[in-house]
Coordinates of C-alpha atoms in Angstrom, one line a residue:
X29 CA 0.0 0.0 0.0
X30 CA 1.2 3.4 -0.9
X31 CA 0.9 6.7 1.2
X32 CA 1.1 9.6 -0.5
X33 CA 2.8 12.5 1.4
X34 CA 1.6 15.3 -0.6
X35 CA -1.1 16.5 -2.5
X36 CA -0.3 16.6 -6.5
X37 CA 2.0 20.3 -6.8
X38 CA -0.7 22.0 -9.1
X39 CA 1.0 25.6 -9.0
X40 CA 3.5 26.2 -11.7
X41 CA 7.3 25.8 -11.2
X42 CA 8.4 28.4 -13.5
X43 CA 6.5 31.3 -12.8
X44 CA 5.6 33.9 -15.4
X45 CA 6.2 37.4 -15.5
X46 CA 9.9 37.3 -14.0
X47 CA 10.9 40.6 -16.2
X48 CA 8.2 42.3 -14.6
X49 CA 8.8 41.2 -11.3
X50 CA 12.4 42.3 -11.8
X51 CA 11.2 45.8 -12.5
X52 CA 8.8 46.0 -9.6
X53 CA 11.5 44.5 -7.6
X54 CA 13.7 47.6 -8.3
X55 CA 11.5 50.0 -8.0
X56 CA 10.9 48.7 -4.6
X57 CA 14.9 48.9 -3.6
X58 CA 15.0 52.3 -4.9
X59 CA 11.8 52.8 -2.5
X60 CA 14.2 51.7 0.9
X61 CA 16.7 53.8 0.2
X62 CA 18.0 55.5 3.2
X63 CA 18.5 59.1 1.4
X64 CA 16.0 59.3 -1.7
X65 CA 13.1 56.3 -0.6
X66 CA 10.0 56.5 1.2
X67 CA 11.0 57.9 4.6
X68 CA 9.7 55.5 7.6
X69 CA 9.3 55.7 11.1
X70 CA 8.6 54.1 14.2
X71 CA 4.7 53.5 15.4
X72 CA 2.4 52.1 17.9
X73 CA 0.4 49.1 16.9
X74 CA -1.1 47.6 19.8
X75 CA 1.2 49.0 22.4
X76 CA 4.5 47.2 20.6
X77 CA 6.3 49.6 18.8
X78 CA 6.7 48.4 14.8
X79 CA 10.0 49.9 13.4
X80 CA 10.2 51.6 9.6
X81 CA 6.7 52.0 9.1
X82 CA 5.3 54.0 6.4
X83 CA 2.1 55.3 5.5
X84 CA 0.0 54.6 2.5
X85 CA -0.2 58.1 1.5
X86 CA 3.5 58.9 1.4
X87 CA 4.0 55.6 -0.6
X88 CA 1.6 57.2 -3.2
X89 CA 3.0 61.1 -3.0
X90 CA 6.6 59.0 -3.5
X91 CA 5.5 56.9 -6.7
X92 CA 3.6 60.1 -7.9
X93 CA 7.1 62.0 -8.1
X94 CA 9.3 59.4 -8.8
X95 CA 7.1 58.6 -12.1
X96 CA 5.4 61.7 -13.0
X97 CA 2.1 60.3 -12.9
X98 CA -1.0 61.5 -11.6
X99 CA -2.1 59.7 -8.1
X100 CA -5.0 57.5 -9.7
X101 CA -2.1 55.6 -11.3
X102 CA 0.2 55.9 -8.5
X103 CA -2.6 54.3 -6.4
X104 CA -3.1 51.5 -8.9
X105 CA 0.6 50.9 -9.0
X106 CA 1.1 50.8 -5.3
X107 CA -2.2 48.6 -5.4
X108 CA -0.1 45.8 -7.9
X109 CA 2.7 46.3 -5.1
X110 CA 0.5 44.9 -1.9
X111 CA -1.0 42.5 -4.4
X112 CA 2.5 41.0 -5.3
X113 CA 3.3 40.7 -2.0
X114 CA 6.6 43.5 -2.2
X115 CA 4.5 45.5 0.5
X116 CA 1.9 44.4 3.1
X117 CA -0.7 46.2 5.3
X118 CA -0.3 46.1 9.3
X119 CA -4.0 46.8 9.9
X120 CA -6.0 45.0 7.4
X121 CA -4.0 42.3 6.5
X122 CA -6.9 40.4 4.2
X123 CA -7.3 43.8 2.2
X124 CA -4.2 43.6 -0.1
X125 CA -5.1 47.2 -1.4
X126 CA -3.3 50.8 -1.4
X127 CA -4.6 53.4 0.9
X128 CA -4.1 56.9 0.2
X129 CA -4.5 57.8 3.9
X130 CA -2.3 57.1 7.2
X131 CA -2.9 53.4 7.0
X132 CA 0.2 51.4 7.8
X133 CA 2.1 49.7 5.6
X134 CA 5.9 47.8 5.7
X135 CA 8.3 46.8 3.1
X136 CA 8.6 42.7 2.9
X137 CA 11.6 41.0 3.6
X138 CA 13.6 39.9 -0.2
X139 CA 13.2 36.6 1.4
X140 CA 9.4 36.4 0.5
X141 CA 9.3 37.9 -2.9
X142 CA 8.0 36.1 -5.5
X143 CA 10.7 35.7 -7.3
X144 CA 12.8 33.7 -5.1
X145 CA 10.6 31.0 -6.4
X146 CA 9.9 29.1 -3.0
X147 CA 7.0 26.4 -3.5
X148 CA 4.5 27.2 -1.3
X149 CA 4.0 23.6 0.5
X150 CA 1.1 22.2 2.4
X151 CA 3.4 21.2 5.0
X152 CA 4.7 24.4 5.8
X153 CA 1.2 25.8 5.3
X154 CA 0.1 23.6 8.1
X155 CA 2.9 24.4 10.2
X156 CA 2.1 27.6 9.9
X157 CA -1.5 26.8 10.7
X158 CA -0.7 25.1 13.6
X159 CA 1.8 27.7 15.1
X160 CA -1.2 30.4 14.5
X161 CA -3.6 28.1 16.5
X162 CA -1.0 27.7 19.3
X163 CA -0.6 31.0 19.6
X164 CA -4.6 31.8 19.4
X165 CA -5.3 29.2 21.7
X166 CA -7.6 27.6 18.5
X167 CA -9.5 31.1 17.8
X168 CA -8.4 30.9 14.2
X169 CA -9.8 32.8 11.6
X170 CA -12.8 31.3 9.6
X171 CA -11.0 30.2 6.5
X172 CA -7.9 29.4 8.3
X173 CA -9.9 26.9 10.0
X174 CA -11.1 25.7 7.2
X175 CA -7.7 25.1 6.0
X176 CA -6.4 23.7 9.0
X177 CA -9.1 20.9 9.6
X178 CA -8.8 20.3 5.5
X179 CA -4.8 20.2 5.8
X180 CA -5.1 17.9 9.3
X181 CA -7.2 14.8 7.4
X182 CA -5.1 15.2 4.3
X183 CA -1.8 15.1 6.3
X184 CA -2.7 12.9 9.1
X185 CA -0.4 10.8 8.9
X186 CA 2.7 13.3 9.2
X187 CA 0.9 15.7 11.9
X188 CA 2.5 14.7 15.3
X189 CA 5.4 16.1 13.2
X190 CA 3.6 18.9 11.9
X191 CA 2.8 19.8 15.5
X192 CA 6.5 19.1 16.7
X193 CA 7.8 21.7 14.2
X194 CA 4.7 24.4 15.3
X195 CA 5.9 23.9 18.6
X196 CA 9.5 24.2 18.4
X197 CA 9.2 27.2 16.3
X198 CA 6.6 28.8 18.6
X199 CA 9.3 28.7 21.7
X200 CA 11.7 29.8 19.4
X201 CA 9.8 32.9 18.6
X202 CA 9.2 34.0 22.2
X203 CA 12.8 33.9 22.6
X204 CA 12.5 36.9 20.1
X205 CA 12.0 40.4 21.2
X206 CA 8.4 41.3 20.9
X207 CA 8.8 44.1 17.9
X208 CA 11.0 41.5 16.2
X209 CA 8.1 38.6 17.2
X210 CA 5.6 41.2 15.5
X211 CA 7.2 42.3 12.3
X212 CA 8.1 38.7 11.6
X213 CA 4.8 36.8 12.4
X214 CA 3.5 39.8 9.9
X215 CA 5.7 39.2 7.3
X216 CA 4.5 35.4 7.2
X217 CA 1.5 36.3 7.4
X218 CA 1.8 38.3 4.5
X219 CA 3.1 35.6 2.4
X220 CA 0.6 33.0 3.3
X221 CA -2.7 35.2 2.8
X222 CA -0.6 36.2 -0.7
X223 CA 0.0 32.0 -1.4
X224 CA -3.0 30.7 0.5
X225 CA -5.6 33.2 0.0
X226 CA -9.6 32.9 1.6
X227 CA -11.8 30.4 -0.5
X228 CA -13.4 32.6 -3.2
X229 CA -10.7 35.3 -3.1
X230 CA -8.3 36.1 -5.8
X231 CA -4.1 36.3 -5.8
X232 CA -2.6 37.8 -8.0
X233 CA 0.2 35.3 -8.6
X234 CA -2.2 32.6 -9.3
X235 CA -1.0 30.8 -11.9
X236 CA -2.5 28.5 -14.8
X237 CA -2.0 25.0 -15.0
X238 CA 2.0 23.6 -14.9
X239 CA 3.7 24.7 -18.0
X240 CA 5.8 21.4 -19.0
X241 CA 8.6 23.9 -20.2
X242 CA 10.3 27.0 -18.6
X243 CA 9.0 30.4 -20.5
X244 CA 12.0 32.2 -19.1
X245 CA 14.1 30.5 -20.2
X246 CA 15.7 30.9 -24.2
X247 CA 14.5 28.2 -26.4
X248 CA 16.9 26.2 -28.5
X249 CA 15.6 26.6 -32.4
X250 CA 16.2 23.7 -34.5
X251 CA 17.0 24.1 -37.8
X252 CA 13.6 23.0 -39.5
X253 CA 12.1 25.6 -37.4
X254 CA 14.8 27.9 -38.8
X255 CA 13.7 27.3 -42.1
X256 CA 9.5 27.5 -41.3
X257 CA 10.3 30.6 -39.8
X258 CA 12.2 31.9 -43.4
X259 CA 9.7 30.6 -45.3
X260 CA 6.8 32.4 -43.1
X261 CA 8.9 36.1 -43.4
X262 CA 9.5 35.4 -47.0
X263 CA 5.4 35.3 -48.0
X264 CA 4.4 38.1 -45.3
X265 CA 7.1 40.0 -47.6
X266 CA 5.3 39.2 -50.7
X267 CA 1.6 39.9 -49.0
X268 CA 0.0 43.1 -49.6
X269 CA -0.4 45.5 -47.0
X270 CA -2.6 48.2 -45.7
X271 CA -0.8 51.5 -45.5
X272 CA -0.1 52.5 -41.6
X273 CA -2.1 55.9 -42.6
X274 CA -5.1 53.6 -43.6
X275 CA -5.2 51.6 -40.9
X276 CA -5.0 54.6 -38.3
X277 CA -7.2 56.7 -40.2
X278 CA -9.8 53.5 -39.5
X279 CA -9.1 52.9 -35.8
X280 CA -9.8 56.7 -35.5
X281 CA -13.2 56.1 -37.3
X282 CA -14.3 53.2 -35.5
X283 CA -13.0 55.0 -31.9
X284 CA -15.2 58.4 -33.0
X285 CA -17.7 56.5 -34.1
X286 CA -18.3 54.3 -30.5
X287 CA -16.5 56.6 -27.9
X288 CA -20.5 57.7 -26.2
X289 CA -21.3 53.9 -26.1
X290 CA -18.6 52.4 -24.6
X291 CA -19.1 52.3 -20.7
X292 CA -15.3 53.0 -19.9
X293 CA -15.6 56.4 -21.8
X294 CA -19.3 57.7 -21.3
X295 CA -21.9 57.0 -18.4
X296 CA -24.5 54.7 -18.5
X297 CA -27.7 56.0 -18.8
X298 CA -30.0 56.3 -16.4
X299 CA -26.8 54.8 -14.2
X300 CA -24.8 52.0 -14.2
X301 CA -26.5 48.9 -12.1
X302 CA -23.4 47.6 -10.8
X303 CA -22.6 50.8 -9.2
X304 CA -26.4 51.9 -8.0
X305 CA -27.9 48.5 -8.0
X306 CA -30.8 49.7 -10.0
X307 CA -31.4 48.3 -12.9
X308 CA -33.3 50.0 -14.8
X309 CA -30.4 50.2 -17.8
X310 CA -30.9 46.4 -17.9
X311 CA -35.0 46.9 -18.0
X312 CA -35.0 49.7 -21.0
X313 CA -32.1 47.2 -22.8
X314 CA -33.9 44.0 -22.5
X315 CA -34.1 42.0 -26.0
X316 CA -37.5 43.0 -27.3
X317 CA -38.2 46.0 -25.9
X318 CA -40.2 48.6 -26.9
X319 CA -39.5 51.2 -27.8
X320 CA -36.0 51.0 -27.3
X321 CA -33.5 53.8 -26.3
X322 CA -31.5 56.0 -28.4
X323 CA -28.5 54.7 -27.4
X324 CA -29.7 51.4 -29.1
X325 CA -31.1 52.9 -32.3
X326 CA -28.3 55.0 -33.5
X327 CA -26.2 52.1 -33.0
X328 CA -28.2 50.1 -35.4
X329 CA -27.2 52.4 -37.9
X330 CA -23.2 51.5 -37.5
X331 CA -23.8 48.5 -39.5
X332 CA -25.7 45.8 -40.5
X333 CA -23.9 43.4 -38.5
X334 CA -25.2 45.6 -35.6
X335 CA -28.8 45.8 -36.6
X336 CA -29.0 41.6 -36.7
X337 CA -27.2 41.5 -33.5
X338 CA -29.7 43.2 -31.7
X339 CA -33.0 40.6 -31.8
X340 CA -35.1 44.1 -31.7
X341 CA -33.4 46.1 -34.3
X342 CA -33.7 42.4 -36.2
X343 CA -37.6 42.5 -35.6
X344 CA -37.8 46.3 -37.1
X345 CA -35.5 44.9 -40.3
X346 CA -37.9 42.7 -40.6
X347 CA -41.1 45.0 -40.6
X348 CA -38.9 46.7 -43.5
X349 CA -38.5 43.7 -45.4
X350 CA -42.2 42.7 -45.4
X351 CA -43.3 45.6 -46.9
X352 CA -40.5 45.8 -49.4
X353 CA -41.7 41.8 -50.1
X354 CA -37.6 41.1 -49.5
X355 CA -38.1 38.8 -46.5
X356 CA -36.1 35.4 -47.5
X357 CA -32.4 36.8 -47.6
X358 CA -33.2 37.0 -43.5
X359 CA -35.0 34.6 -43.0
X360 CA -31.8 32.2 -44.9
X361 CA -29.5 34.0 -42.8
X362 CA -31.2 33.4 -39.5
X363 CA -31.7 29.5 -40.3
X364 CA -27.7 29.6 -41.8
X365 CA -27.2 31.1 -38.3
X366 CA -29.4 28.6 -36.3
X367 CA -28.2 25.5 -38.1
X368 CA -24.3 26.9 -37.0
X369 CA -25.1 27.2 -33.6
X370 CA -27.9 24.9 -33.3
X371 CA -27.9 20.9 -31.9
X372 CA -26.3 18.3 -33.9
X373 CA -28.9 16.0 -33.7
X374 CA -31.3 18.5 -35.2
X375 CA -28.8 19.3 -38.1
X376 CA -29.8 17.0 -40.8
X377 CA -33.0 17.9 -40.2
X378 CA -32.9 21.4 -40.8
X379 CA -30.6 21.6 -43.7
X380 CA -33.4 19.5 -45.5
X381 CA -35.7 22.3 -44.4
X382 CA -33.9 24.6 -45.1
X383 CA -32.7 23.2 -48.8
X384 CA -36.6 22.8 -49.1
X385 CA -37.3 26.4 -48.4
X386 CA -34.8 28.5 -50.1
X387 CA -32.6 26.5 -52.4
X388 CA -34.9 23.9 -54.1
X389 CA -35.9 24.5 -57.5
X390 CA -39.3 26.6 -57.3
X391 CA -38.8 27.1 -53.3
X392 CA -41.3 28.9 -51.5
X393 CA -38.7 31.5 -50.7
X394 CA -36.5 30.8 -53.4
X395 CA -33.2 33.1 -52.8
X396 CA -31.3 34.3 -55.5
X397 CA -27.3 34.0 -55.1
X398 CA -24.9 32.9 -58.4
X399 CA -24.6 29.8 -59.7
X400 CA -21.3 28.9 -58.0
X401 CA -22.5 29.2 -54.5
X402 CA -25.2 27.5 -55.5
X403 CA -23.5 24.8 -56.6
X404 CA -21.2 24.6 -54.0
X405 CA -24.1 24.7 -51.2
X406 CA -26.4 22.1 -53.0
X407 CA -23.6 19.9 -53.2
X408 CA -22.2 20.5 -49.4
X409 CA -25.9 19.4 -48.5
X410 CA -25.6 16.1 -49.2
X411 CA -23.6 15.8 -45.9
X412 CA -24.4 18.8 -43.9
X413 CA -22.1 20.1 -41.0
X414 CA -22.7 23.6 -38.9
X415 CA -20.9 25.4 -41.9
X416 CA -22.2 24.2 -44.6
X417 CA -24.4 27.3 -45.4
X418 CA -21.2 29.9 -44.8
X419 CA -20.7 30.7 -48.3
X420 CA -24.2 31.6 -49.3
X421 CA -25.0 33.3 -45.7
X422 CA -22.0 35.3 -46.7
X423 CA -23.4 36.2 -50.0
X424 CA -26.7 37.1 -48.9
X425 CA -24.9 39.5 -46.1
X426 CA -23.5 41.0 -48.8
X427 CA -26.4 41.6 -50.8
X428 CA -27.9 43.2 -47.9
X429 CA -25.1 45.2 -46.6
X430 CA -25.1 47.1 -49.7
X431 CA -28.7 47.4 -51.0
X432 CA -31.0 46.9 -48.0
X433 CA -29.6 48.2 -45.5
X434 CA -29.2 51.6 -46.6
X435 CA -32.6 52.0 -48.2
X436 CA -33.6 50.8 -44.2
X437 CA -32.0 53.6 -43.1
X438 CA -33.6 55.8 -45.1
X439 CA -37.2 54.5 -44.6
X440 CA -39.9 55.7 -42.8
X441 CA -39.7 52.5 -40.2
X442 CA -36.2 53.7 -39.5
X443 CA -37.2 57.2 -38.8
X444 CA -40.4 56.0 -37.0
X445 CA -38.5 54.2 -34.1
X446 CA -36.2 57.1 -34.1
X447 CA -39.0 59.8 -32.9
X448 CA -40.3 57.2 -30.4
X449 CA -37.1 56.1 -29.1
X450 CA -36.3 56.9 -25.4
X451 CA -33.3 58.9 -23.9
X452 CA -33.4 58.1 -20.2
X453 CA -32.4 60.9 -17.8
X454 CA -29.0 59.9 -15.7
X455 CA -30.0 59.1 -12.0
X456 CA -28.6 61.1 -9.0
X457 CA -28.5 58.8 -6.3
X458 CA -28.0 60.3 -2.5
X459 CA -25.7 57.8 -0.5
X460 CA -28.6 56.6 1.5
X461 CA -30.5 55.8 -1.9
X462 CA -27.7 53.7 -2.5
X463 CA -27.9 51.9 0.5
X464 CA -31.5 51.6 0.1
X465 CA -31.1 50.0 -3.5
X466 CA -28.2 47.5 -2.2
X467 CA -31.1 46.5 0.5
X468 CA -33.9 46.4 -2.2
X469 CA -31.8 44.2 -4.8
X470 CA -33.4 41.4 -6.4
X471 CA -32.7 38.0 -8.5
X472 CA -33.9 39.2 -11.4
X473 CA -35.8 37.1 -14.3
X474 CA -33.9 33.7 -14.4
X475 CA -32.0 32.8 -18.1
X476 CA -33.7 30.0 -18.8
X477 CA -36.7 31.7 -18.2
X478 CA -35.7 34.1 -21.1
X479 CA -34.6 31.6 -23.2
X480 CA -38.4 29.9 -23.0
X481 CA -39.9 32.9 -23.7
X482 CA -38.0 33.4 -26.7
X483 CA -38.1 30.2 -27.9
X484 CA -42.4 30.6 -27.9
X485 CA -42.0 34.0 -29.6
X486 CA -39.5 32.2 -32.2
X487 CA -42.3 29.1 -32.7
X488 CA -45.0 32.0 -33.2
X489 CA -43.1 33.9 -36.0
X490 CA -42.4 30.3 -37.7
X491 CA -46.1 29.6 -37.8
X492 CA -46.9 33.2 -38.6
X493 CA -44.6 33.5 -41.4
X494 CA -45.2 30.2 -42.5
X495 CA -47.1 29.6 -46.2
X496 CA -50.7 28.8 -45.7
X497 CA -52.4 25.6 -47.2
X498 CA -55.7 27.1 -49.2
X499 CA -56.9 23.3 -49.4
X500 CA -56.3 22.7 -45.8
X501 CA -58.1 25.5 -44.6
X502 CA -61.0 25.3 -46.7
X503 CA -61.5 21.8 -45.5
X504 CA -61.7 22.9 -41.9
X505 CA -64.5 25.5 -43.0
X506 CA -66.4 22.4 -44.5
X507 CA -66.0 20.1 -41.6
X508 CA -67.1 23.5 -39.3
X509 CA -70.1 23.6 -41.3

């Protein structure tokens, strides 16, 4: 029978990012200098005085100076700084976050940085654990506890040992003078809250699953890779390329053009919900709604990609299309688009409806693309995958890009849900309407929910839009009478 000893190491042994950490790691010598750094002192922190202490604000004014930058970035900075684990709070030592006020802060000893690359063991952890609930008397914190009774059935086997250690290195500590006992047992703390965070709480040197190579490291090229690698920079020499002008002059249209609806760059109107936990944005923005904002409508006019992303500027394209008797190049884009993204079981199925519908010989709603695609679709239907369809969905984009859609926007159904659009008025929540909304918040309507709903409404429009049997119908008129 064989014991394990330790968990499987799932954190990476080559940590990424070592450049940067370099960088930061400067940045924070430079900050200890005795002449030009961050000038500390001594302070009180539960009636054991803490040596070369320094405030959060002076960390920010120093940063501020030293880089020339305004104190939002400053603050972010010395935010990445507590998160890596170069600086850590005295206080609040769960919050790893920048204060610009007189909270306390200390520089961490090199021997914890993260890029001394020590594996952060469960063994140690435990020892760790078990020194803390020594020292509390077993009044650990919540998810310390949790780790500890998780650590003490996974390592049972080793923990009169684990214990022995705790012990050993708990009388060794009170040997210690009490300032020295503090700054170190916060130092450790420090690097386990950084290593071991709370359940649900993120680190930020998490890292994804074990690389099976070291990035920093230089990687030995072999001489076939040599020779890809020629043959790749000799056809991107040969390909034709945009002019830089072009391309700039581009980004700068498609940045004018949706600077007031991005979030980052304008308000949200009435407010953001995440902010005032009202959510009334998410009520005037729901799929169908009607009318819709302004916001909403002037984006439809972007492009047409735009108008059939949104399902209610899709349903106003399609009021157009009726009564310009042009319905079937959307109606085959939306079943190209629901056989791509649709079951696989129900995929032979629907590209014989489909075929039926619009690409049979005297279809119902026949759609008129060249004889190539044709070809090329009829034949791929013989044994139909999700993208079978993408060559005549593309044509029939086309088609409307640059014929329907502009005669949409000039039409009077355009124009019609632009006068009855709405432009919400931004909210001016007091703090205690804040704290009233956080109180009032609610579930709100369930996905799947929405996904019924629209699923009858889609069943509806089929049967609506469907072609009516005269022979049918008049025989249910007979049998009636």
């Amino acid at each position: 029978m064989t014991i394990r000893t330790a968990r499987p190491d799932r954190v990476q042994h080559f940590p990424p990012r070592m450049h940067c950490l370099k960088k930061l790691e400067a940045i924070v010598v430079e900050m200890q200098d005795l002449t030009n750094g961050v000038k500390g002192s001594e302070q009180k922190l539960n009636v054991t005085t803490i040596p070369h202490v320094i405030a959060g604000k002076d960390i920010i004014a120093w940063i501020a100076n030293k880089m020339t930058t305004p104190t939002e970035e400053a603050l972010v900075f010395c935010t990445m700084l507590v998160a890596y684990g170069y600086i850590y709070p005295l206080q609040n030592h769960k919050k790893l976050v920048m204060c610009n006020d007189t909270s306390l802060y200390r520089f961490q000893t090199p021997y914890f940085w993260p890029t001394q690359k020590w594996v952060a063991e469960d063994s140690d952890y435990a020892i760790y654990l078990a020194k803390r609930n020594i020292r509390k008397k077993g009044m650990l914190e919540p998810y310390e506890q949790a780790h500890y009774d998780h650590l003490h059935k996974w390592l049972n086997h080793k923990w009169d040992f684990i214990v022995m250690q705790a012990t050993e290195q708990y009388k060794y500590g009170k040997e210690r003078k009490k300032p020295d006992r503090v700054v170190f047992d916060c130092q450790e703390r420090a690097y386990w809250i950084l290593n071991r965070p709370p359940r649900r709480t993120h680190s930020a040197i998490d890292c994804s699953p074990e690389h099976l190579f070291d990035p920093n490291t230089d990687e030995k090229i072999s001489f076939d890779q040599y020779r890809r690698m020629n043959i790749f920079y000799q056809q991107a020499i040969m390909r034709s390329k945009v002019k830089s002008s072009v391309s700039l002059g581009a980004l700068v249209k498609y940045i004018t053009t949706y600077k007031t609806h991005d979030p980052f760059l304008a308000p949200c109107l009435p407010s953001n919900p995440w902010q005032t936990d009202n959510d009334s944005y998410w009520s005037l923005n729901t799929r169908r709604v009607d009318p819709p904002t302004k916001m909403r409508v002037e984006r439809w006019s972007f492009s047409l990609f735009e108008l059939l992303t949104d399902l209610r500027g899709r349903d106003d394209f399609k009021v157009f299309l009726k009564k310009e008797f042009s319905g079937e190049n959307l109606a085959f884009w939306e079943a190209a688009e629901e056989l791509k993204w649709g079951t696989a079981s129900s995929m032979s199925s629907k590209a014989e409806t489909i075929f039926k519908t619009f690409l049979a010989p005297g279809a119902p709603r026949w759609i008129n693309i060249d004889g190539r695609t044709m070809g090329l679709t009829v034949k791929g239907l013989d044994h139909p995958h999700r993208y079978v369809l993408e060559a005549a969905q593309t044509h029939v984009f086309l088609l409307m890009k640059k014929d329907t859609f502009f005669r949409y926007l000039k039409s009077p159904v355009y124009k019609d849900i632009q006068k009855k659009a709405l432009s919400p008025e931004g909210h001016n929540f007091s703090p205690a309407q804040l704290e009233q909304n956080a109180q009032n918040r609610s579930l709100g309507i369930h996905p799947i929910i929405l996904w019924k709903e629209e699923e009858e409404e889609k069943a509806k429009a089929a049967a609506a839009s469907a072609p009516v049997d005269v022979k049918a119908m008049m025989s249910k008129i007979d049998r009636k009478k």
